[in-house]
Short mmCIF file of C-alpha atoms and ligand atoms in Angstrom, two decimals:
data_model
loop_
_atom_site.label_atom_id
_atom_site.label_comp_id
_atom_site.label_asym_id
_atom_site.label_seq_id
_atom_site.Cartn_x
_atom_site.Cartn_y
_atom_site.Cartn_z
CA MET X 1 119.91 45.69 48.08
CA LYS X 2 116.22 46.16 47.30
CA VAL X 3 114.46 49.43 48.09
CA VAL X 4 110.69 49.73 47.89
CA ILE X 5 109.20 53.23 47.73
CA VAL X 6 105.49 53.77 48.42
CA GLY X 7 104.38 56.95 46.64
CA SER X 8 105.53 58.36 43.33
CA SER X 9 105.53 62.10 43.94
CA ALA X 10 107.94 64.75 45.24
CA ALA X 11 109.48 62.66 48.03
CA GLY X 12 109.28 59.24 46.34
CA ILE X 13 110.61 60.30 42.95
CA THR X 14 113.44 62.36 44.42
CA ALA X 15 114.43 59.39 46.56
CA ALA X 16 114.38 57.02 43.57
CA GLU X 17 116.39 59.43 41.46
CA THR X 18 118.96 59.96 44.21
CA LEU X 19 119.27 56.22 44.88
CA ARG X 20 119.98 55.58 41.21
CA PHE X 21 122.45 58.48 41.07
CA LEU X 22 124.34 57.02 44.04
CA ASN X 23 124.16 53.37 43.13
CA LYS X 24 123.67 51.62 39.79
CA GLN X 25 122.98 48.18 41.32
CA VAL X 26 120.31 48.84 43.92
CA GLN X 27 116.90 47.42 42.92
CA ILE X 28 114.22 50.09 43.11
CA THR X 29 110.47 49.49 43.09
CA VAL X 30 108.12 52.49 43.17
CA ILE X 31 104.48 51.78 44.03
CA SER X 32 101.73 54.32 43.43
CA GLU X 33 98.00 53.98 43.86
CA GLU X 34 97.51 56.69 41.24
CA PRO X 35 97.24 55.67 37.58
CA ASP X 36 99.59 58.45 36.37
CA THR X 37 103.34 58.85 36.50
CA ALA X 38 104.66 61.64 38.73
CA TYR X 39 103.34 65.14 38.20
CA SER X 40 103.59 68.43 40.03
CA ARG X 41 100.66 68.64 42.41
CA CYS X 42 101.33 72.37 42.82
CA LEU X 43 100.31 72.87 39.18
CA LEU X 44 96.88 71.24 39.50
CA PRO X 45 95.16 74.65 39.61
CA GLU X 46 96.60 75.25 36.10
CA VAL X 47 94.89 72.04 34.98
CA LEU X 48 91.65 73.10 36.66
CA ALA X 49 91.81 76.46 34.93
CA GLY X 50 92.13 74.61 31.63
CA PHE X 51 95.63 75.93 30.89
CA LYS X 52 97.61 72.68 31.21
CA ASN X 53 97.15 68.95 30.74
CA LEU X 54 99.04 66.01 32.29
CA ALA X 55 101.95 66.35 29.87
CA GLY X 56 102.30 69.99 30.91
CA ILE X 57 102.66 69.21 34.61
CA ARG X 58 104.80 66.07 34.48
CA TYR X 59 107.45 66.06 37.18
CA ARG X 60 109.79 63.82 35.20
CA SER X 61 109.74 62.68 31.57
CA ALA X 62 107.62 59.64 30.70
CA ASP X 63 110.76 57.49 30.22
CA PHE X 64 112.23 58.46 33.61
CA TYR X 65 111.40 55.10 35.18
CA THR X 66 112.79 52.89 32.40
CA LYS X 67 115.86 55.07 31.97
CA ASN X 68 116.62 54.71 35.67
CA ASN X 69 115.78 51.02 35.76
CA ILE X 70 112.94 51.55 38.22
CA ASP X 71 110.22 48.92 38.56
CA LEU X 72 107.10 51.12 38.57
CA ARG X 73 103.74 49.78 39.79
CA LEU X 74 100.93 52.20 39.03
CA ASN X 75 97.31 51.72 40.14
CA THR X 76 98.71 49.67 42.99
CA LYS X 77 98.01 50.25 46.67
CA VAL X 78 100.14 48.97 49.50
CA ALA X 79 97.71 47.56 52.08
CA ILE X 80 100.03 46.69 54.97
CA ILE X 81 103.65 46.56 56.01
CA GLU X 82 104.94 43.40 57.65
CA PRO X 83 108.11 44.65 59.36
CA LEU X 84 109.08 41.28 60.83
CA ASN X 85 109.31 39.78 57.33
CA TYR X 86 110.73 42.98 55.75
CA SER X 87 107.83 42.90 53.30
CA CYS X 88 104.72 44.79 52.31
CA LYS X 89 101.47 43.38 51.03
CA LEU X 90 99.57 44.93 48.15
CA GLU X 91 95.78 45.19 48.07
CA ASP X 92 95.64 42.28 45.61
CA GLY X 93 97.54 40.10 48.10
CA GLU X 94 100.95 40.17 46.39
CA VAL X 95 103.83 40.32 48.85
CA ILE X 96 106.91 42.41 48.03
CA LYS X 97 110.10 42.01 50.03
CA TYR X 98 112.41 44.92 50.82
CA ASP X 99 115.71 45.61 52.50
CA ARG X 100 114.75 49.27 52.91
CA LEU X 101 111.25 50.71 52.63
CA LEU X 102 110.46 54.40 52.09
CA ILE X 103 106.99 55.61 52.98
CA ALA X 104 106.35 58.64 50.79
CA THR X 105 102.57 58.48 50.91
CA GLY X 106 101.93 62.22 51.24
CA ALA X 107 98.74 63.56 52.73
CA ALA X 108 95.02 63.36 52.03
CA PRO X 109 92.53 66.22 52.11
CA VAL X 110 90.29 66.37 55.16
CA ARG X 111 87.02 64.84 54.00
CA PRO X 112 83.99 67.07 53.66
CA SER X 113 81.78 66.72 56.71
CA GLY X 114 78.22 67.57 57.66
CA LEU X 115 74.79 66.43 56.56
CA GLY X 116 74.77 65.53 52.86
CA SER X 117 78.56 65.34 52.49
CA GLU X 118 78.20 62.10 50.47
CA LEU X 119 76.27 63.86 47.66
CA ASP X 120 77.64 63.95 44.12
CA GLY X 121 79.33 67.18 43.14
CA ILE X 122 81.33 67.69 46.36
CA PHE X 123 85.08 67.54 45.77
CA THR X 124 88.49 68.05 47.28
CA LEU X 125 91.53 69.05 45.21
CA ARG X 126 94.57 66.81 45.58
CA SER X 127 95.12 64.55 42.55
CA TYR X 128 95.16 64.94 38.79
CA ARG X 129 92.17 62.62 38.35
CA GLN X 130 90.15 64.55 40.94
CA THR X 131 91.03 67.75 39.11
CA LEU X 132 89.70 66.37 35.83
CA LYS X 133 86.43 65.45 37.53
CA ILE X 134 86.10 68.88 39.12
CA GLY X 135 86.75 70.48 35.73
CA GLN X 136 84.07 68.36 34.05
CA ALA X 137 81.53 69.14 36.75
CA ALA X 138 82.43 72.85 36.60
CA ASP X 139 81.60 73.01 32.91
CA THR X 140 77.91 72.43 33.64
CA ALA X 141 77.68 74.16 37.01
CA GLU X 142 76.39 77.71 37.02
CA GLN X 143 77.43 78.36 40.56
CA VAL X 144 80.35 76.94 42.52
CA VAL X 145 80.92 77.26 46.24
CA VAL X 146 84.39 76.86 47.70
CA SER X 147 84.41 76.05 51.40
CA GLY X 148 87.57 77.25 53.17
CA GLY X 149 89.82 80.29 52.84
CA GLY X 150 93.24 78.57 52.75
CA LEU X 151 95.74 78.57 49.94
CA VAL X 152 94.51 75.47 48.09
CA SER X 153 90.89 76.69 48.31
CA LEU X 154 91.78 80.09 46.93
CA LYS X 155 93.87 78.58 44.14
CA GLY X 156 90.89 76.37 43.31
CA ALA X 157 88.43 79.27 43.35
CA TYR X 158 90.72 81.37 41.16
CA ALA X 159 91.23 78.48 38.72
CA LEU X 160 87.47 77.84 38.45
CA ARG X 161 86.88 81.49 37.65
CA GLN X 162 89.68 81.38 35.06
CA ARG X 163 87.98 78.32 33.59
CA GLY X 164 84.89 80.43 33.01
CA VAL X 165 82.54 79.46 35.86
CA GLN X 166 80.12 82.39 36.14
CA LYS X 167 79.64 82.51 39.87
CA VAL X 168 82.27 81.44 42.38
CA SER X 169 81.60 82.06 46.09
CA VAL X 170 84.12 81.33 48.83
CA VAL X 171 82.94 80.65 52.38
CA VAL X 172 85.56 81.57 54.98
CA LYS X 173 85.08 81.17 58.71
CA SER X 174 87.95 83.56 59.55
CA PRO X 175 87.63 87.34 59.40
CA HIS X 176 90.04 87.52 56.42
CA LEU X 177 91.72 85.32 53.83
CA LEU X 178 94.82 83.21 54.45
CA THR X 179 94.91 83.92 58.19
CA ARG X 180 97.90 81.62 58.64
CA GLN X 181 100.03 83.39 56.05
CA LEU X 182 98.81 86.98 55.75
CA ASP X 183 97.91 89.93 57.93
CA GLU X 184 94.78 92.02 57.31
CA VAL X 185 96.45 94.45 54.92
CA SER X 186 97.99 91.88 52.58
CA ALA X 187 94.89 89.67 52.77
CA ALA X 188 92.75 92.64 51.76
CA MET X 189 94.97 93.15 48.69
CA ILE X 190 94.34 89.56 47.58
CA GLU X 191 90.64 89.80 48.41
CA LYS X 192 90.28 92.99 46.36
CA GLU X 193 92.03 91.40 43.39
CA LEU X 194 89.88 88.27 43.50
CA THR X 195 86.68 90.25 44.08
CA GLY X 196 87.57 92.29 41.00
CA MET X 197 87.61 89.04 39.07
CA GLY X 198 84.09 88.21 40.14
CA ILE X 199 84.77 85.96 43.12
CA GLU X 200 82.44 86.55 46.06
CA PHE X 201 83.55 86.07 49.69
CA ILE X 202 81.36 85.24 52.68
CA PHE X 203 83.34 85.76 55.88
CA GLY X 204 82.68 84.66 59.46
CA LEU X 205 80.59 81.61 58.63
CA ASN X 206 81.29 77.91 58.39
CA GLN X 207 79.69 75.52 55.97
CA THR X 208 77.76 73.00 58.05
CA GLY X 209 76.10 70.75 55.47
CA PHE X 210 74.79 70.29 51.97
CA GLU X 211 71.35 70.11 50.36
CA GLU X 212 70.36 67.66 47.69
CA ARG X 213 68.74 68.45 44.36
CA LYS X 214 65.63 66.43 45.14
CA GLY X 215 65.91 62.77 44.28
CA THR X 216 69.08 63.14 42.16
CA GLY X 217 71.77 62.40 44.74
CA LYS X 218 73.48 65.61 43.56
CA VAL X 219 74.39 68.64 45.59
CA ALA X 220 72.14 71.69 45.12
CA ALA X 221 73.30 74.02 47.89
CA VAL X 222 75.72 74.55 50.74
CA VAL X 223 74.18 75.12 54.15
CA LEU X 224 75.89 77.74 56.32
CA GLU X 225 76.00 77.86 60.11
CA ASP X 226 73.50 80.73 60.29
CA GLY X 227 70.95 78.46 58.58
CA SER X 228 71.14 80.20 55.20
CA ASP X 229 72.06 78.33 52.06
CA LEU X 230 74.05 79.09 48.94
CA PRO X 231 73.01 77.42 45.67
CA ALA X 232 75.85 75.30 44.27
CA GLY X 233 76.09 72.84 41.39
CA LEU X 234 79.61 72.03 42.53
CA VAL X 235 81.34 72.40 45.89
CA LEU X 236 85.07 72.41 46.45
CA VAL X 237 86.03 71.78 50.07
CA GLY X 238 89.46 72.84 51.31
CA LYS X 239 89.84 72.15 55.00
CA GLY X 240 93.48 71.15 55.11
CA VAL X 241 95.20 67.79 54.84
CA THR X 242 96.00 64.83 57.08
CA PRO X 243 99.30 62.95 56.72
CA ASN X 244 98.86 59.45 55.23
CA ALA X 245 100.51 57.72 58.18
CA GLY X 246 98.24 54.67 58.43
CA LEU X 247 100.67 52.15 56.90
CA LEU X 248 103.29 52.85 59.54
CA LYS X 249 100.81 53.22 62.41
CA ASN X 250 99.13 49.90 61.63
CA ALA X 251 102.53 48.22 61.60
CA GLY X 252 103.15 49.48 65.14
CA GLY X 253 105.34 52.48 64.20
CA GLN X 254 105.37 55.82 66.00
CA VAL X 255 102.96 58.41 64.66
CA ASN X 256 101.89 61.70 66.25
CA ARG X 257 100.71 64.48 63.97
CA GLY X 258 102.48 62.61 61.18
CA ILE X 259 105.03 59.78 61.00
CA VAL X 260 107.85 60.39 63.47
CA VAL X 261 111.33 60.13 61.93
CA ASN X 262 114.80 60.76 63.33
CA GLU X 263 117.38 63.07 61.73
CA PHE X 264 118.20 60.29 59.22
CA MET X 265 114.54 60.04 58.08
CA GLU X 266 114.27 56.65 59.80
CA THR X 267 110.97 55.72 61.41
CA SER X 268 110.72 53.77 64.65
CA ILE X 269 110.58 50.52 62.61
CA ALA X 270 113.94 49.09 61.50
CA GLY X 271 114.57 49.43 57.78
CA VAL X 272 111.58 51.72 57.26
CA TYR X 273 112.13 55.38 56.33
CA ALA X 274 109.59 58.14 55.62
CA ALA X 275 109.65 61.49 53.82
CA GLY X 276 107.29 64.21 52.59
CA ASP X 277 103.81 65.24 53.67
CA CYS X 278 103.30 61.99 55.60
CA ILE X 279 105.85 62.96 58.28
CA GLU X 280 106.07 65.55 61.03
CA VAL X 281 109.11 67.76 61.48
CA THR X 282 110.43 70.30 63.98
CA ASP X 283 110.09 73.83 62.63
CA ARG X 284 113.47 75.54 62.68
CA LEU X 285 112.12 78.84 64.01
CA SER X 286 109.38 77.89 66.44
CA GLY X 287 110.79 74.54 67.56
CA GLN X 288 107.25 73.15 67.29
CA ARG X 289 106.38 69.77 65.83
CA VAL X 290 104.36 70.40 62.68
CA SER X 291 103.27 68.49 59.58
CA SER X 292 105.65 68.79 56.68
CA ALA X 293 103.37 70.09 53.93
CA LEU X 294 105.54 71.65 51.23
CA TRP X 295 106.78 70.29 47.92
CA THR X 296 110.31 71.64 48.49
CA LEU X 297 110.58 69.94 51.88
CA ALA X 298 109.35 66.63 50.43
CA VAL X 299 112.12 66.84 47.81
CA GLU X 300 114.82 67.57 50.42
CA GLN X 301 113.58 64.77 52.65
CA GLY X 302 113.35 62.25 49.80
CA ARG X 303 116.94 63.01 48.87
CA CYS X 304 118.16 62.73 52.46
CA ALA X 305 116.30 59.44 52.96
CA ALA X 306 117.93 57.98 49.83
CA TYR X 307 121.43 58.62 51.18
CA ASN X 308 120.60 57.10 54.52
CA MET X 309 118.88 54.06 53.02
CA LEU X 310 122.22 53.34 51.33
CA ASP X 311 123.95 53.80 54.69
CA ILE X 312 125.58 57.06 53.61
CA LYS X 313 124.79 59.07 56.72
CA ARG X 314 123.18 62.45 56.05
CA ILE X 315 121.44 64.55 58.70
CA TYR X 316 118.23 66.34 57.80
CA PRO X 317 118.35 69.73 59.55
CA ASN X 318 115.17 71.17 61.03
CA PRO X 319 113.46 72.95 58.13
CA LEU X 320 111.73 76.30 57.78
CA THR X 321 108.16 75.08 57.35
CA ALA X 322 106.33 78.37 56.83
CA LEU X 323 107.22 79.30 53.25
CA ASN X 324 104.26 80.27 51.12
CA SER X 325 103.92 82.08 47.86
CA ALA X 326 101.24 82.46 45.23
CA GLN X 327 99.94 84.94 42.73
CA PHE X 328 96.31 85.90 42.21
CA GLY X 329 95.82 88.13 39.20
CA ASP X 330 98.36 90.95 39.45
CA ILE X 331 99.05 90.41 43.15
CA PRO X 332 101.86 88.04 44.05
CA PHE X 333 102.72 87.44 47.68
CA VAL X 334 105.34 85.67 49.74
CA SER X 335 104.93 84.88 53.43
CA VAL X 336 107.83 83.33 55.29
CA GLY X 337 108.49 82.31 58.88
CA ASN X 338 106.57 83.81 61.78
CA ALA X 339 105.01 86.41 59.50
CA LEU X 340 102.21 87.27 61.91
CA GLY X 341 104.46 87.70 64.95
CA SER X 342 103.92 87.03 68.62
CA GLU X 343 103.97 89.04 71.83
CA GLU X 344 107.76 89.30 71.73
CA SER X 345 107.81 90.57 68.16
CA GLU X 346 108.49 94.03 66.84
CA ILE X 347 106.50 94.66 63.69
CA PHE X 348 107.34 97.12 60.95
CA THR X 349 105.23 97.73 57.87
CA ALA X 350 105.51 99.89 54.78
CA GLN X 351 103.17 100.38 51.84
CA THR X 352 104.41 102.11 48.73
CA GLY X 353 102.17 102.11 45.70
CA SER X 354 101.02 98.57 45.18
CA ARG X 355 103.88 97.10 47.27
CA TYR X 356 103.33 96.04 50.87
CA CYS X 357 106.03 94.83 53.24
CA ARG X 358 105.68 93.55 56.79
CA LEU X 359 108.77 92.65 58.80
CA VAL X 360 108.65 90.72 62.05
CA LEU X 361 111.74 91.05 64.22
CA GLU X 362 112.61 89.35 67.47
CA ARG X 363 115.76 90.29 69.37
CA ASP X 364 116.85 92.25 66.27
CA ARG X 365 116.58 89.19 64.04
CA LEU X 366 114.17 88.88 61.14
CA VAL X 367 111.91 85.94 62.02
CA GLY X 368 109.24 86.44 59.39
CA PHE X 369 108.00 88.70 56.63
CA ILE X 370 105.23 89.29 54.14
CA LEU X 371 105.74 90.83 50.73
CA ALA X 372 102.65 91.50 48.64
CA GLY X 373 102.14 93.27 45.35
CA CYS X 374 105.84 93.14 44.53
CA ILE X 375 107.92 90.22 45.72
CA GLU X 376 111.26 91.17 44.21
CA ARG X 377 114.23 90.02 46.28
CA ALA X 378 112.09 87.74 48.43
CA GLY X 379 115.05 85.35 48.32
CA VAL X 380 117.20 87.88 50.18
CA TYR X 381 114.55 88.24 52.91
CA THR X 382 114.23 84.47 53.18
CA ALA X 383 118.01 84.11 53.45
CA LEU X 384 117.98 86.61 56.32
CA VAL X 385 115.31 84.61 58.16
CA ARG X 386 117.29 81.42 57.61
CA LYS X 387 120.58 82.99 58.64
CA GLY X 388 119.19 84.70 61.73
CA SER X 389 121.72 87.53 61.38
CA PRO X 390 121.13 90.81 63.27
CA VAL X 391 119.19 93.47 61.35
CA THR X 392 120.58 96.99 61.74
CA ASN X 393 118.40 100.08 61.32
CA SER X 394 119.83 100.78 57.88
CA LEU X 395 119.21 97.22 56.75
CA LYS X 396 115.68 97.43 58.16
CA SER X 397 114.98 100.55 56.06
CA LYS X 398 116.29 98.81 52.96
CA LEU X 399 114.11 95.81 53.67
CA LEU X 400 111.06 97.99 54.17
CA ASN X 401 111.55 100.10 51.08
CA GLY X 402 112.60 97.16 48.91
CA THR X 403 116.14 98.29 48.09
CA VAL X 404 117.91 95.47 49.93
CA CYS X 405 120.15 93.29 47.78
CA ALA X 406 122.20 90.12 48.23
CA ALA X 407 125.34 92.17 48.89
CA ASP X 408 123.71 93.58 52.03
CA LEU X 409 123.78 90.13 53.53
CA MET X 410 127.56 89.95 53.09
CA LEU X 411 127.87 92.64 55.75
CA PHE X 412 127.22 90.08 58.45
C1 FAD B 1 96.44 72.24 44.64
C2 FAD B 1 97.73 72.16 45.39
C3 FAD B 1 98.64 73.19 45.29
C4 FAD B 1 99.84 73.12 46.00
N1 FAD B 1 100.73 74.16 45.87
C5 FAD B 1 101.90 74.09 46.51
C6 FAD B 1 102.87 75.12 46.37
O1 FAD B 1 102.64 76.11 45.67
N2 FAD B 1 104.06 74.98 47.02
C7 FAD B 1 104.33 73.89 47.80
O2 FAD B 1 105.43 73.81 48.38
N3 FAD B 1 103.44 72.90 47.97
C8 FAD B 1 102.24 72.97 47.35
N4 FAD B 1 101.33 71.96 47.51
C9 FAD B 1 101.66 70.83 48.42
C10 FAD B 1 102.54 69.82 47.70
O3 FAD B 1 101.88 69.37 46.57
C11 FAD B 1 102.88 68.67 48.64
O4 FAD B 1 103.64 69.19 49.72
C12 FAD B 1 103.67 67.57 47.94
O5 FAD B 1 102.93 67.03 46.90
C13 FAD B 1 104.06 66.46 48.93
O6 FAD B 1 104.72 65.46 48.21
P1 FAD B 1 104.81 63.97 48.77
O7 FAD B 1 105.72 63.23 47.85
O8 FAD B 1 105.11 63.97 50.20
O9 FAD B 1 103.33 63.36 48.68
P2 FAD B 1 102.16 63.45 47.64
O10 FAD B 1 102.44 64.44 46.57
O11 FAD B 1 100.91 63.61 48.42
O12 FAD B 1 102.17 62.00 46.97
C14 FAD B 1 101.97 60.83 47.72
C15 FAD B 1 101.58 59.72 46.76
O13 FAD B 1 101.51 58.47 47.46
C16 FAD B 1 100.34 57.78 47.05
N5 FAD B 1 99.94 56.83 48.10
C17 FAD B 1 99.45 57.08 49.33
N6 FAD B 1 99.22 55.93 50.00
C18 FAD B 1 99.57 54.93 49.17
C19 FAD B 1 99.56 53.50 49.31
N7 FAD B 1 99.16 52.90 50.43
N8 FAD B 1 99.98 52.76 48.25
C20 FAD B 1 100.40 53.36 47.10
N9 FAD B 1 100.43 54.71 46.93
C21 FAD B 1 100.04 55.47 47.95
C22 FAD B 1 99.32 58.91 46.87
O14 FAD B 1 98.21 58.51 46.11
C23 FAD B 1 100.20 59.94 46.14
O15 FAD B 1 100.24 59.66 44.77
C24 FAD B 1 100.12 72.00 46.82
C25 FAD B 1 99.19 70.96 46.91
C26 FAD B 1 98.00 71.03 46.21
C27 FAD B 1 97.02 69.91 46.32
#
């Protein structure tokens, strides 16, 4: 059997590794448009900060591909899939046949928009090579503007400050940071920490365009929706990502928000599977169809797809898709599940010293939480959300004051 995997990252590499673990004979080809072997995308901010290089963020050792007898094609883009012939065509015209194809093409950052968005010096943060370019540009830029208040934007802003950029300003349309993950109190803790490091925040305004440094083709400023502008030698835009679903869509496969797969990670095209950020999943808690946009989920899905491609049936259960954690300076946070709550939710909060806890309960079950400042035992909280066990008053107190331990979960 011949398996072709498009994408050499969390989903693709895990699938290749699992295939080889399960079967020594299967032929595996991994195709990546990037020039580098697999690395951890989550560690790109460390590269931007100047703390790590490619070797320091490798996802597998350099000899992983040869050791596992994987035919690796770097710098190679798959242009189209031809499902009727069970083949895909590369950009250079080469045709590669497959018995099973895994699309693990991830997601791409939403492109900067607005007047002047084609100017030099405007970046998004997704790949190692992009990160190197941002770093180079940052070394000569006196002022950087980050557009967007999401997690990747904030990680980028923090990394640029750590790299030594003098002035970093973040433009956020929402009233506070990380509105999808954090409530006002925990967001304020992060904002205070980052402000203390010299990062400036401009809330309530969108970036609408960019100004050029006359006649240079380079960005000079970011234009805001109130007509004002912010000088910038470099702009980092973080407006979310879009699943790379084009290959499957153009071949006639079913795509909504992302590629649609069944519980076996199979797409609507026979012999074609998909995993990682390119697919959509059903969130275990909300039941809503959402993009799968986490490294851990891409790994689970890649593994599950590998089993199924070898006809060893494995069901991929609906995942918990809201699982976020990061640390800015001395403030770590974890936000899991429906951490903001809804009309049916009961919300409990506690703040002791520099520790903040927010619990969201529905019908006596923990459906989401935020821990900020101290995230000890976050695994226990996450297990409770996953398990959906009832939360008694005594357990609730322990959760709020941070004394809960794994043994408490054995009570149910
Ligand atoms: C800065 C940053 C920080 C992050 N931090 C976290 C975090 O803390 N925790 C977390 O869970 N997640 C984090 N993420 C998200 C995480 O990186 C992704 O969820 C994960 O990388 C998805 O893996 P994937 O294998 O689906 O796809 P990707 O990692 O996106 O890889 C897909 C690969 O396929 C290639 N490709 C696409 N189309 C083609 C084609 N036609 N031909 C050949 N190759 C192609 C792409 O170039 C890419 O190399 C972060 C992401 C970024 C950018």
